Amino acid sequence: FLTFAIQWPPCLQMPPLSACNFGPGVTANVSSLTACATALRGQLEADEVRFEADESETNTFYLLFCAALVFLMQAGFALLSAGSVRMRSVKNILLKSVMDACFGGLVWCPRAGAVSAGPSRARSAQPAAVRYLIGFGFAYDKSEDGNAFIGGSGHNFALSGADDTTGKKDYGHDAVFFFFQYCFAAAAATITSGAVAERCTLVGYCAYVFAIVGFVYPTVVHWVWDEHGFLSAFNKDAMLTGMVDFAGSGVVHMTGGICAFTGAFIIRPRKGRFGELPEHAFAGQSASLQVLGTFLLWFGWYGFNPGSTLALHNYARDAARAAVTTTLSAATAATTGILLKRFAPSSCGGSPGVWDLGHTCNSLLGGLVSITAGCTTVEIWASVVIGFIGAFFYHGASCLMRRLKIDDPLDAFAVHGACGLWGCLAVGFFCTCDYSYTESGTACGVFYGGDGLLLATQIVGTIFITLWVGALSAILFSGLMAGGLLRISKEVEDAGLDNSKHGGAAYPDIATAIEEATERITPKRITSATDAAGA
């Protein structure tokens, strides 16, 4: 007993010495030892409860902090979008960025709200009540025999399973988990808004946000991240090995990117975008906002990827590795992108002699998207390779969009769709056996002795996502276009969305100066043209 007392951890409170009142005689001493052991046992049980509470509250704070970082990405999207469109549409795109967070949050509550955090082994220990509203019901199924295609457990709808007052102490985890997932869902909707910028009606915008956040996206989440999903790495009966997409290269970014591609294709280019007006006429209005937006998104990604562990205790190693791989992939992609644009010939989409800022920023974002699926399952050196190749995926997809004459002002498809595809495929090559988390058995990338099943699963998963999201978004955007609800009128487009729909330009002094200069220059041009015609 004395040896045990000496080794007793100093952070724990020793039981009162009165419980160890030794007296004369063997019987008395045995009784005292028994009382002392009972007191020690009680103290240990109390300390275990306290440690469990501390651990749970630490995990709650960690997820809350990461969720706040992901929410800050909305500001990054807003700045990047405002800097990438023309001055005549700044207010419009900023309003839609605000409404992505606001309207998306309301849709998340009564109708949507897919769980969008990357999978981790912590998820298997999640309390059932974390699956709240209708979207949570679509994404996650509480029942033991859940549907492999879409969730449908009534317990998960309308927050009916949330209970933090009667006999269950979740230490705020249910609430912060909901907040974390809401931030992810809002990001998926924002991706699409950039692709249809400057020519989409507010009604059309609300309709596609409702559909994407409310049904299209939650279904993909169920496939890949729910334990019953047919593509889930947490389902031992999943197709092949189960798809490994830790933080959402496929679930979040490919979903948003494919919707962006479909929307941009159906809504058609901005007036004069291909042929009538020069390329520079559609350049973004502020390089400063583009850079600030890019840095805010990069900063928010440290909540997006490391935060997808959903907990800190027992997952600190994974979160730390995710932060490092995220950093190196982004840095490598940006460096590769600026050199690729500078030295590639014009026939391959290059701008010889130009250090292109916009292309560099988008390459950086492409590197972030590329590493999202495998941020915790690949070695650090592999993140450099993934970012390097991701820059080529972005560049190639951006060139392809221009060749097809599909107008995507923010290169949303190239950044999120193409690089999201590469991110999923990269896992099939670079996933290590030590970091893999598939329930059907340890599945490794082909570069680590894998038999190719994981790579095959990643390919099949991206095909399913493409077909599902592409088909539903095509039906959605085609219906809106046919009903005259998607694209603004020619008159509104000529006048500019800010002037016609939002009470004036975002920069009124600059707009006034441009109008005055135009009025002074135009009569001279008319007079010169008339004199030339008379001569």
Coordinates of N, CA and C in Angstrom, one line a residue, residues 4-214:
F4 N 2.3 1.9 -3.4 CA 1.2 2.4 -4.3 C 1.0 3.9 -4.0
A5 N 1.0 4.2 -2.7 CA 0.7 5.6 -2.3 C 1.8 6.5 -2.9
I6 N 3.0 6.0 -2.8 CA 4.2 6.9 -3.2 C 4.1 7.1 -4.7
Q7 N 3.6 6.1 -5.5 CA 3.6 6.2 -7.0 C 2.2 6.8 -7.4
W8 N 1.4 7.1 -6.5 CA 0.1 7.7 -6.9 C 0.3 9.0 -7.7
P9 N -0.3 9.1 -8.9 CA -0.1 10.3 -9.7 C -0.5 11.6 -8.9
P10 N 0.4 12.6 -9.0 CA 0.2 13.8 -8.2 C -1.1 14.6 -8.6
C11 N -1.6 14.4 -9.9 CA -2.8 15.1 -10.4 C -4.0 14.5 -9.8
L12 N -4.0 13.4 -9.1 CA -5.1 12.8 -8.5 C -5.2 13.0 -7.0
Q13 N -6.3 13.1 -6.5 CA -6.5 13.4 -5.1 C -6.5 12.1 -4.3
M14 N -5.6 12.0 -3.3 CA -5.6 10.8 -2.5 C -6.8 10.8 -1.6
P15 N -7.2 9.6 -1.3 CA -8.3 9.4 -0.4 C -8.0 10.0 1.0
P16 N -8.9 10.4 1.8 CA -8.6 10.9 3.1 C -7.9 9.9 4.0
L17 N -6.9 10.3 4.8 CA -6.2 9.4 5.6 C -7.1 8.7 6.7
S18 N -8.2 9.4 7.0 CA -9.1 8.8 8.0 C -9.6 7.4 7.6
A19 N -9.6 7.2 6.2 CA -10.1 5.9 5.8 C -9.1 4.8 6.0
C20 N -7.8 5.2 6.3 CA -6.7 4.3 6.5 C -6.3 4.3 8.0
N21 N -7.2 4.3 8.9 CA -6.8 4.4 10.3 C -6.4 3.1 10.9
F22 N -5.1 2.9 10.8 CA -4.5 1.6 11.3 C -4.5 1.6 12.9
G23 N -4.9 0.4 13.4 CA -5.0 0.3 14.8 C -4.2 -1.0 15.2
P24 N -4.1 -1.3 16.5 CA -3.4 -2.4 17.0 C -4.2 -3.7 16.6
G25 N -3.5 -4.7 16.3 CA -4.1 -6.0 16.0 C -4.2 -6.2 14.5
V26 N -4.2 -7.5 14.1 CA -4.3 -7.8 12.7 C -5.6 -7.5 12.1
T27 N -6.6 -7.9 12.9 CA -8.0 -7.7 12.5 C -8.3 -6.2 12.2
A28 N -7.9 -5.4 13.1 CA -8.1 -3.9 12.9 C -7.4 -3.4 11.7
N29 N -6.2 -3.9 11.5 CA -5.4 -3.4 10.3 C -6.1 -3.9 9.0
V30 N -6.5 -5.1 9.0 CA -7.2 -5.6 7.8 C -8.5 -4.8 7.5
S31 N -9.2 -4.5 8.5 CA -10.4 -3.7 8.3 C -10.0 -2.3 7.8
S32 N -8.9 -1.7 8.3 CA -8.5 -0.4 7.8 C -8.1 -0.5 6.4
L33 N -7.4 -1.5 6.0 CA -6.9 -1.7 4.6 C -8.1 -1.9 3.7
T34 N -9.1 -2.6 4.2 CA -10.3 -2.8 3.3 C -11.0 -1.4 3.1
A35 N -11.2 -0.7 4.2 CA -11.8 0.7 4.1 C -11.0 1.6 3.2
C36 N -9.7 1.5 3.3 CA -8.8 2.3 2.5 C -8.9 1.9 1.0
A37 N -9.0 0.6 0.7 CA -9.1 0.1 -0.7 C -10.5 0.6 -1.3
T38 N -11.5 0.5 -0.4 CA -12.8 1.0 -0.9 C -12.8 2.5 -1.2
A39 N -12.1 3.3 -0.4 CA -12.0 4.7 -0.7 C -11.2 5.0 -1.9
L40 N -10.2 4.2 -2.1 CA -9.4 4.3 -3.3 C -10.2 4.0 -4.6
R41 N -11.0 2.9 -4.5 CA -11.8 2.5 -5.6 C -12.8 3.6 -5.9
G42 N -13.4 4.2 -4.9 CA -14.4 5.3 -5.2 C -13.7 6.5 -5.8
Q43 N -12.5 6.8 -5.3 CA -11.8 7.9 -5.9 C -11.4 7.6 -7.4
L44 N -11.0 6.4 -7.7 CA -10.6 6.0 -9.0 C -11.8 6.2 -10.0
E45 N -13.0 5.7 -9.5 CA -14.2 5.8 -10.3 C -14.6 7.3 -10.6
A46 N -14.4 8.1 -9.5 CA -14.7 9.5 -9.7 C -13.8 10.2 -10.7
D47 N -12.5 9.8 -10.6 CA -11.5 10.4 -11.5 C -11.7 9.9 -13.0
E48 N -12.1 8.7 -13.1 CA -12.4 8.2 -14.5 C -13.6 8.9 -15.1
V49 N -14.6 9.2 -14.3 CA -15.7 10.0 -14.8 C -15.3 11.4 -15.2
R50 N -14.4 12.0 -14.3 CA -13.9 13.3 -14.6 C -13.1 13.4 -15.9
F51 N -12.2 12.3 -16.0 CA -11.3 12.3 -17.2 C -12.2 12.1 -18.5
E52 N -13.2 11.3 -18.4 CA -14.1 11.1 -19.5 C -14.8 12.4 -19.9
A53 N -15.2 13.1 -18.9 CA -15.9 14.4 -19.2 C -14.9 15.4 -19.8
D54 N -13.7 15.4 -19.3 CA -12.7 16.4 -19.8 C -12.3 16.0 -21.3
E55 N -12.2 14.7 -21.5 CA -11.9 14.3 -22.9 C -13.0 14.6 -23.8
S56 N -14.3 14.4 -23.4 CA -15.4 14.7 -24.3 C -15.5 16.2 -24.5
E57 N -15.3 17.0 -23.5 CA -15.4 18.5 -23.7 C -14.3 19.0 -24.5
T58 N -13.1 18.4 -24.4 CA -12.0 18.8 -25.3 C -12.3 18.5 -26.7
N59 N -12.9 17.3 -27.0 CA -13.3 16.9 -28.3 C -14.3 17.9 -28.9
T60 N -15.3 18.3 -28.0 CA -16.3 19.2 -28.4 C -15.7 20.6 -28.8
F61 N -14.8 21.1 -28.0 CA -14.1 22.3 -28.3 C -13.3 22.2 -29.6
Y62 N -12.6 21.1 -29.8 CA -11.8 20.9 -31.0 C -12.7 21.0 -32.3
L63 N -13.8 20.3 -32.2 CA -14.7 20.2 -33.4 C -15.4 21.6 -33.6
L64 N -15.7 22.3 -32.5 CA -16.3 23.6 -32.6 C -15.3 24.6 -33.3
F65 N -14.0 24.5 -32.9 CA -13.0 25.4 -33.5 C -12.8 25.0 -35.0
C66 N -12.8 23.8 -35.3 CA -12.6 23.4 -36.7 C -13.8 23.8 -37.5
A67 N -15.0 23.7 -37.0 CA -16.2 24.1 -37.6 C -16.2 25.6 -37.9
A68 N -15.7 26.4 -37.0 CA -15.6 27.8 -37.2 C -14.6 28.1 -38.3
L69 N -13.6 27.4 -38.5 CA -12.6 27.5 -39.6 C -13.3 27.2 -40.9
V70 N -14.1 26.2 -40.9 CA -14.8 25.8 -42.2 C -15.9 26.9 -42.5
F71 N -16.5 27.4 -41.5 CA -17.5 28.5 -41.7 C -16.8 29.7 -42.3
L72 N -15.6 30.0 -41.9 CA -14.9 31.1 -42.4 C -14.6 31.0 -43.9
M73 N -14.6 29.8 -44.4 CA -14.4 29.5 -45.8 C -15.5 30.2 -46.6
Q74 N -16.7 30.5 -46.0 CA -17.7 31.2 -46.7 C -17.3 32.6 -47.1
A75 N -16.5 33.2 -46.1 CA -15.9 34.6 -46.4 C -14.9 34.5 -47.5
G76 N -14.1 33.4 -47.5 CA -13.2 33.1 -48.6 C -13.8 33.0 -50.0
F77 N -14.9 32.2 -50.0 CA -15.6 32.0 -51.3 C -16.2 33.4 -51.7
A78 N -16.7 34.2 -50.8 CA -17.3 35.5 -51.1 C -16.2 36.4 -51.8
L79 N -15.1 36.5 -51.1 CA -14.0 37.4 -51.7 C -13.5 36.9 -53.0
L80 N -13.3 35.6 -53.1 CA -12.8 35.0 -54.4 C -13.8 35.3 -55.5
S81 N -15.1 35.1 -55.2 CA -16.1 35.3 -56.2 C -16.2 36.7 -56.6
A82 N -16.2 37.6 -55.6 CA -16.3 39.0 -55.9 C -15.1 39.5 -56.7
G83 N -13.9 39.0 -56.5 CA -12.8 39.4 -57.3 C -12.7 38.8 -58.7
S84 N -13.4 37.7 -58.9 CA -13.3 37.0 -60.2 C -14.4 37.4 -61.2
V85 N -15.4 38.1 -60.7 CA -16.5 38.6 -61.7 C -16.2 40.0 -62.1
R86 N -17.0 40.5 -63.0 CA -16.9 41.9 -63.4 C -17.5 42.8 -62.4
M87 N -17.2 44.1 -62.5 CA -17.6 45.0 -61.5 C -19.1 45.2 -61.5
R88 N -19.8 44.9 -62.6 CA -21.2 45.0 -62.7 C -22.0 44.0 -62.0
S89 N -21.4 42.9 -61.4 CA -22.1 41.8 -60.8 C -21.5 41.5 -59.4
V90 N -20.8 42.5 -58.8 CA -20.2 42.2 -57.5 C -21.2 42.0 -56.4
K91 N -22.2 42.9 -56.3 CA -23.2 42.8 -55.3 C -24.0 41.5 -55.4
N92 N -24.3 41.2 -56.6 CA -25.1 39.9 -56.9 C -24.4 38.7 -56.3
I93 N -23.1 38.6 -56.7 CA -22.4 37.4 -56.2 C -22.1 37.4 -54.7
L94 N -22.0 38.6 -54.1 CA -21.8 38.7 -52.7 C -23.1 38.3 -52.0
L95 N -24.2 38.8 -52.5 CA -25.5 38.4 -51.9 C -25.7 36.9 -51.9
K96 N -25.4 36.3 -53.0 CA -25.6 34.8 -53.1 C -24.6 34.1 -52.1
S97 N -23.4 34.7 -51.9 CA -22.5 34.1 -51.0 C -23.1 34.2 -49.5
V98 N -23.7 35.3 -49.2 CA -24.3 35.4 -47.9 C -25.5 34.5 -47.8
M99 N -26.3 34.3 -48.9 CA -27.5 33.5 -48.8 C -27.1 32.0 -48.8
D100 N -25.9 31.7 -49.3 CA -25.5 30.3 -49.2 C -25.4 29.9 -47.8
A101 N -24.9 30.8 -46.9 CA -24.8 30.5 -45.5 C -26.2 30.5 -44.8
C102 N -27.0 31.5 -45.2 CA -28.3 31.7 -44.5 C -29.4 30.8 -45.1
F103 N -29.6 30.9 -46.3 CA -30.7 30.0 -46.9 C -30.3 28.5 -46.8
G104 N -29.0 28.3 -47.0 CA -28.5 26.9 -46.9 C -28.7 26.4 -45.5
G105 N -28.5 27.2 -44.5 CA -28.7 26.8 -43.1 C -30.2 26.5 -42.9
L106 N -31.1 27.3 -43.4 CA -32.5 27.0 -43.2 C -32.9 25.7 -43.9
V107 N -32.4 25.5 -45.1 CA -32.7 24.3 -45.9 C -32.1 23.1 -45.1
W108 N -31.0 23.3 -44.5 CA -30.3 22.2 -43.7 C -31.3 21.8 -42.6
C109 N -32.0 22.8 -42.0 CA -32.9 22.5 -40.9 C -34.1 21.7 -41.3
P110 N -35.1 22.3 -42.1 CA -36.3 21.6 -42.3 C -36.2 20.5 -43.3
R111 N -35.2 20.6 -44.2 CA -35.3 19.7 -45.3 C -34.0 19.0 -45.6
A112 N -32.9 19.6 -45.2 CA -31.6 19.0 -45.6 C -30.6 18.7 -44.5
G113 N -29.4 19.1 -44.8 CA -28.4 19.0 -43.7 C -27.6 17.7 -43.8
A114 N -27.0 17.4 -44.9 CA -26.2 16.1 -45.0 C -25.0 16.2 -44.1
V115 N -24.7 15.1 -43.5 CA -23.5 15.0 -42.7 C -22.3 15.0 -43.7
S116 N -21.4 15.9 -43.5 CA -20.4 16.0 -44.6 C -19.0 16.0 -44.0
A117 N -18.8 15.5 -42.8 CA -17.4 15.4 -42.3 C -16.8 14.1 -42.9
G118 N -15.5 14.2 -43.1 CA -14.9 13.0 -43.5 C -15.0 11.9 -42.6
P119 N -14.9 10.6 -43.0 CA -15.0 9.5 -42.1 C -13.8 9.3 -41.2
S120 N -14.0 8.8 -40.1 CA -13.0 8.4 -39.2 C -13.5 7.3 -38.3
R121 N -12.6 6.6 -37.7 CA -13.1 5.5 -36.8 C -13.9 6.0 -35.7
A122 N -13.7 7.3 -35.4 CA -14.5 7.9 -34.3 C -16.0 7.9 -34.6
R123 N -16.3 7.9 -35.9 CA -17.7 8.0 -36.3 C -18.5 6.8 -35.8
S124 N -17.9 5.6 -35.7 CA -18.6 4.4 -35.3 C -19.0 4.6 -33.8
A125 N -18.4 5.5 -33.1 CA -18.8 5.6 -31.7 C -19.7 6.8 -31.5
Q126 N -20.2 7.4 -32.6 CA -21.1 8.6 -32.5 C -22.4 8.2 -31.9
P127 N -23.0 9.0 -30.9 CA -24.3 8.6 -30.4 C -25.3 8.8 -31.5
A128 N -26.4 8.0 -31.4 CA -27.4 7.9 -32.5 C -28.1 9.3 -32.7
A129 N -28.1 10.1 -31.6 CA -28.9 11.3 -31.7 C -28.2 12.4 -32.6
V130 N -27.0 12.1 -33.1 CA -26.3 13.2 -33.9 C -27.0 13.3 -35.2
R131 N -27.8 12.4 -35.6 CA -28.4 12.4 -36.9 C -29.8 13.2 -36.8
Y132 N -29.8 14.4 -37.2 CA -30.9 15.3 -36.8 C -32.1 15.4 -37.7
L133 N -31.9 16.1 -38.8 CA -33.0 16.6 -39.5 C -33.3 15.7 -40.7
I134 N -34.1 16.1 -41.6 CA -34.5 15.3 -42.8 C -33.3 15.0 -43.6
G135 N -32.4 15.9 -43.8 CA -31.2 15.7 -44.6 C -30.3 14.7 -43.9
F136 N -30.2 14.8 -42.6 CA -29.5 13.9 -41.8 C -30.1 12.5 -41.9
G137 N -31.4 12.4 -42.0 CA -32.0 11.1 -42.2 C -31.7 10.5 -43.6
F138 N -31.6 11.4 -44.6 CA -31.2 10.9 -45.9 C -29.7 10.5 -45.9
A139 N -28.9 11.1 -45.2 CA -27.5 10.8 -45.2 C -27.1 9.7 -44.3
Y140 N -27.7 9.7 -43.1 CA -27.4 8.7 -42.1 C -28.6 7.9 -41.6
D141 N -28.5 6.6 -41.5 CA -29.6 5.8 -41.1 C -29.3 5.1 -39.7
K142 N -30.1 5.4 -38.7 CA -29.8 4.8 -37.4 C -30.1 3.4 -37.3
S143 N -31.1 2.9 -38.0 CA -31.5 1.5 -37.9 C -30.4 0.5 -38.2
E144 N -30.5 -0.7 -37.6 CA -29.5 -1.7 -37.7 C -29.4 -2.2 -39.1
D145 N -30.6 -2.3 -39.8 CA -30.7 -2.8 -41.1 C -30.9 -1.7 -42.1
G146 N -30.1 -0.7 -42.1 CA -30.4 0.5 -42.9 C -30.2 0.2 -44.4
N147 N -30.8 1.2 -45.2 CA -30.8 1.1 -46.6 C -29.4 1.4 -47.1
A148 N -28.9 0.7 -48.1 CA -27.6 0.9 -48.7 C -27.5 2.1 -49.6
F149 N -28.7 2.6 -50.1 CA -28.7 3.7 -51.1 C -29.0 5.0 -50.4
I150 N -30.0 5.1 -49.5 CA -30.4 6.3 -48.9 C -30.9 6.1 -47.5
G151 N -30.7 7.0 -46.6 CA -31.2 6.9 -45.3 C -32.7 7.1 -45.2
G152 N -33.3 6.5 -44.2 CA -34.7 6.6 -44.1 C -35.3 6.4 -42.7
S153 N -34.4 6.4 -41.7 CA -34.8 6.1 -40.3 C -35.5 7.4 -39.8
G154 N -36.8 7.2 -39.3 CA -37.5 8.3 -38.7 C -36.9 8.9 -37.5
H155 N -36.1 8.2 -36.8 CA -35.4 8.8 -35.7 C -34.5 9.9 -36.0
N156 N -34.0 10.0 -37.2 CA -33.0 10.9 -37.6 C -33.5 12.2 -38.2
F157 N -34.8 12.4 -38.3 CA -35.4 13.5 -38.9 C -35.8 14.6 -37.9
A158 N -35.8 15.8 -38.3 CA -36.3 16.9 -37.5 C -35.7 17.0 -36.1
L159 N -34.5 16.7 -35.9 CA -33.8 16.7 -34.6 C -34.5 15.9 -33.5
S160 N -35.3 14.9 -33.9 CA -36.1 14.2 -33.0 C -35.3 13.3 -32.1
G161 N -34.1 13.0 -32.5 CA -33.2 12.1 -31.7 C -32.3 12.8 -30.7
A162 N -32.3 14.2 -30.8 CA -31.4 14.9 -30.0 C -31.9 15.0 -28.6
D163 N -31.0 14.6 -27.6 CA -31.4 14.6 -26.2 C -30.2 14.8 -25.4
D164 N -30.1 16.0 -24.8 CA -28.9 16.3 -23.9 C -29.3 16.7 -22.5
T165 N -30.5 16.2 -22.1 CA -31.1 16.6 -20.8 C -31.4 15.4 -19.9
T166 N -31.7 14.3 -20.5 CA -32.3 13.2 -19.7 C -31.3 12.0 -19.7
G167 N -30.5 11.9 -18.7 CA -29.7 10.7 -18.5 C -28.5 10.5 -19.5
K168 N -28.4 11.4 -20.5 CA -27.3 11.2 -21.5 C -26.5 12.5 -21.5
K169 N -25.2 12.5 -21.3 CA -24.4 13.6 -21.3 C -23.5 13.5 -22.5
D170 N -23.8 14.3 -23.5 CA -23.0 14.3 -24.7 C -22.0 15.5 -24.8
Y171 N -22.0 16.3 -23.7 CA -21.1 17.4 -23.6 C -21.1 18.4 -24.8
G172 N -22.2 18.6 -25.4 CA -22.4 19.5 -26.5 C -22.0 18.9 -27.9
H173 N -21.6 17.6 -27.9 CA -21.1 17.1 -29.2 C -22.2 17.0 -30.2
D174 N -23.4 16.7 -29.9 CA -24.5 16.6 -30.9 C -24.7 18.0 -31.6
A175 N -24.7 19.0 -30.8 CA -24.9 20.4 -31.3 C -23.7 20.8 -32.2
V176 N -22.5 20.6 -31.8 CA -21.4 21.0 -32.5 C -21.2 20.2 -33.8
F177 N -21.6 18.9 -33.7 CA -21.5 18.0 -34.9 C -22.4 18.5 -35.9
F178 N -23.6 19.0 -35.5 CA -24.6 19.5 -36.5 C -24.0 20.8 -37.1
F179 N -23.4 21.6 -36.3 CA -22.8 22.9 -36.9 C -21.7 22.6 -37.8
F180 N -20.9 21.6 -37.5 CA -19.8 21.2 -38.4 C -20.3 20.8 -39.8
Q181 N -21.3 19.9 -39.7 CA -21.9 19.4 -41.0 C -22.6 20.5 -41.8
Y182 N -23.2 21.4 -41.1 CA -23.9 22.5 -41.8 C -22.9 23.3 -42.6
C183 N -21.7 23.6 -42.1 CA -20.7 24.3 -42.8 C -20.2 23.6 -44.0
F184 N -20.1 22.3 -44.0 CA -19.7 21.5 -45.1 C -20.8 21.6 -46.2
A185 N -22.1 21.5 -45.9 CA -23.1 21.5 -46.8 C -23.2 22.8 -47.6
A186 N -23.0 23.9 -46.8 CA -23.0 25.2 -47.4 C -21.9 25.4 -48.4
A187 N -20.8 24.8 -48.1 CA -19.6 24.9 -49.1 C -20.0 24.2 -50.4
A188 N -20.7 23.1 -50.3 CA -21.0 22.3 -51.6 C -21.9 23.2 -52.5
A189 N -22.8 24.0 -51.9 CA -23.7 24.8 -52.7 C -23.0 26.0 -53.3
T190 N -22.0 26.5 -52.5 CA -21.3 27.7 -53.0 C -20.5 27.4 -54.2
I191 N -20.0 26.2 -54.4 CA -19.2 25.8 -55.5 C -20.0 26.1 -56.8
T192 N -21.2 25.7 -56.8 CA -22.1 25.8 -58.0 C -22.3 27.3 -58.3
S193 N -22.5 28.1 -57.3 CA -22.9 29.5 -57.6 C -21.8 30.2 -58.4
G194 N -20.6 29.8 -58.2 CA -19.5 30.5 -58.9 C -19.5 30.2 -60.4
A195 N -20.0 29.0 -60.8 CA -20.0 28.6 -62.2 C -21.0 29.3 -63.0
V196 N -22.1 29.7 -62.4 CA -23.2 30.3 -63.1 C -23.3 31.8 -62.8
A197 N -22.2 32.4 -62.3 CA -22.2 33.8 -61.9 C -22.5 34.7 -63.0
E198 N -23.1 35.8 -62.7 CA -23.4 37.0 -63.6 C -24.6 36.7 -64.5
R199 N -25.2 35.6 -64.5 CA -26.4 35.4 -65.4 C -27.4 34.5 -64.8
C200 N -27.4 34.2 -63.5 CA -28.4 33.3 -62.9 C -29.3 34.2 -62.0
T201 N -30.6 33.9 -62.1 CA -31.6 34.6 -61.3 C -31.5 34.1 -59.9
L202 N -32.1 35.0 -59.0 CA -32.1 34.6 -57.6 C -33.1 33.5 -57.3
V203 N -34.2 33.4 -58.1 CA -35.1 32.3 -57.9 C -34.4 31.0 -58.3
G204 N -33.7 31.0 -59.5 CA -33.0 29.8 -59.9 C -32.0 29.4 -58.9
Y205 N -31.3 30.4 -58.3 CA -30.3 30.1 -57.3 C -30.9 29.4 -56.1
C206 N -32.0 29.9 -55.6 CA -32.6 29.3 -54.4 C -33.1 27.9 -54.8
A207 N -33.6 27.6 -56.0 CA -34.0 26.3 -56.3 C -32.9 25.3 -56.3
Y208 N -31.8 25.6 -56.9 CA -30.7 24.6 -57.0 C -30.0 24.4 -55.7
V209 N -30.0 25.5 -54.8 CA -29.4 25.3 -53.5 C -30.3 24.3 -52.7
F210 N -31.6 24.5 -52.8 CA -32.6 23.7 -52.1 C -32.4 22.2 -52.5
A211 N -32.2 22.0 -53.8 CA -32.1 20.6 -54.3 C -30.8 20.0 -54.0
I212 N -29.7 20.7 -54.1 CA -28.4 20.2 -53.9 C -28.2 19.9 -52.4
V213 N -28.4 20.9 -51.6 CA -28.2 20.7 -50.1 C -29.3 19.8 -49.5
G214 N -30.5 19.7 -50.1 CA -31.5 19.0 -49.6 C -31.6 17.5 -50.0

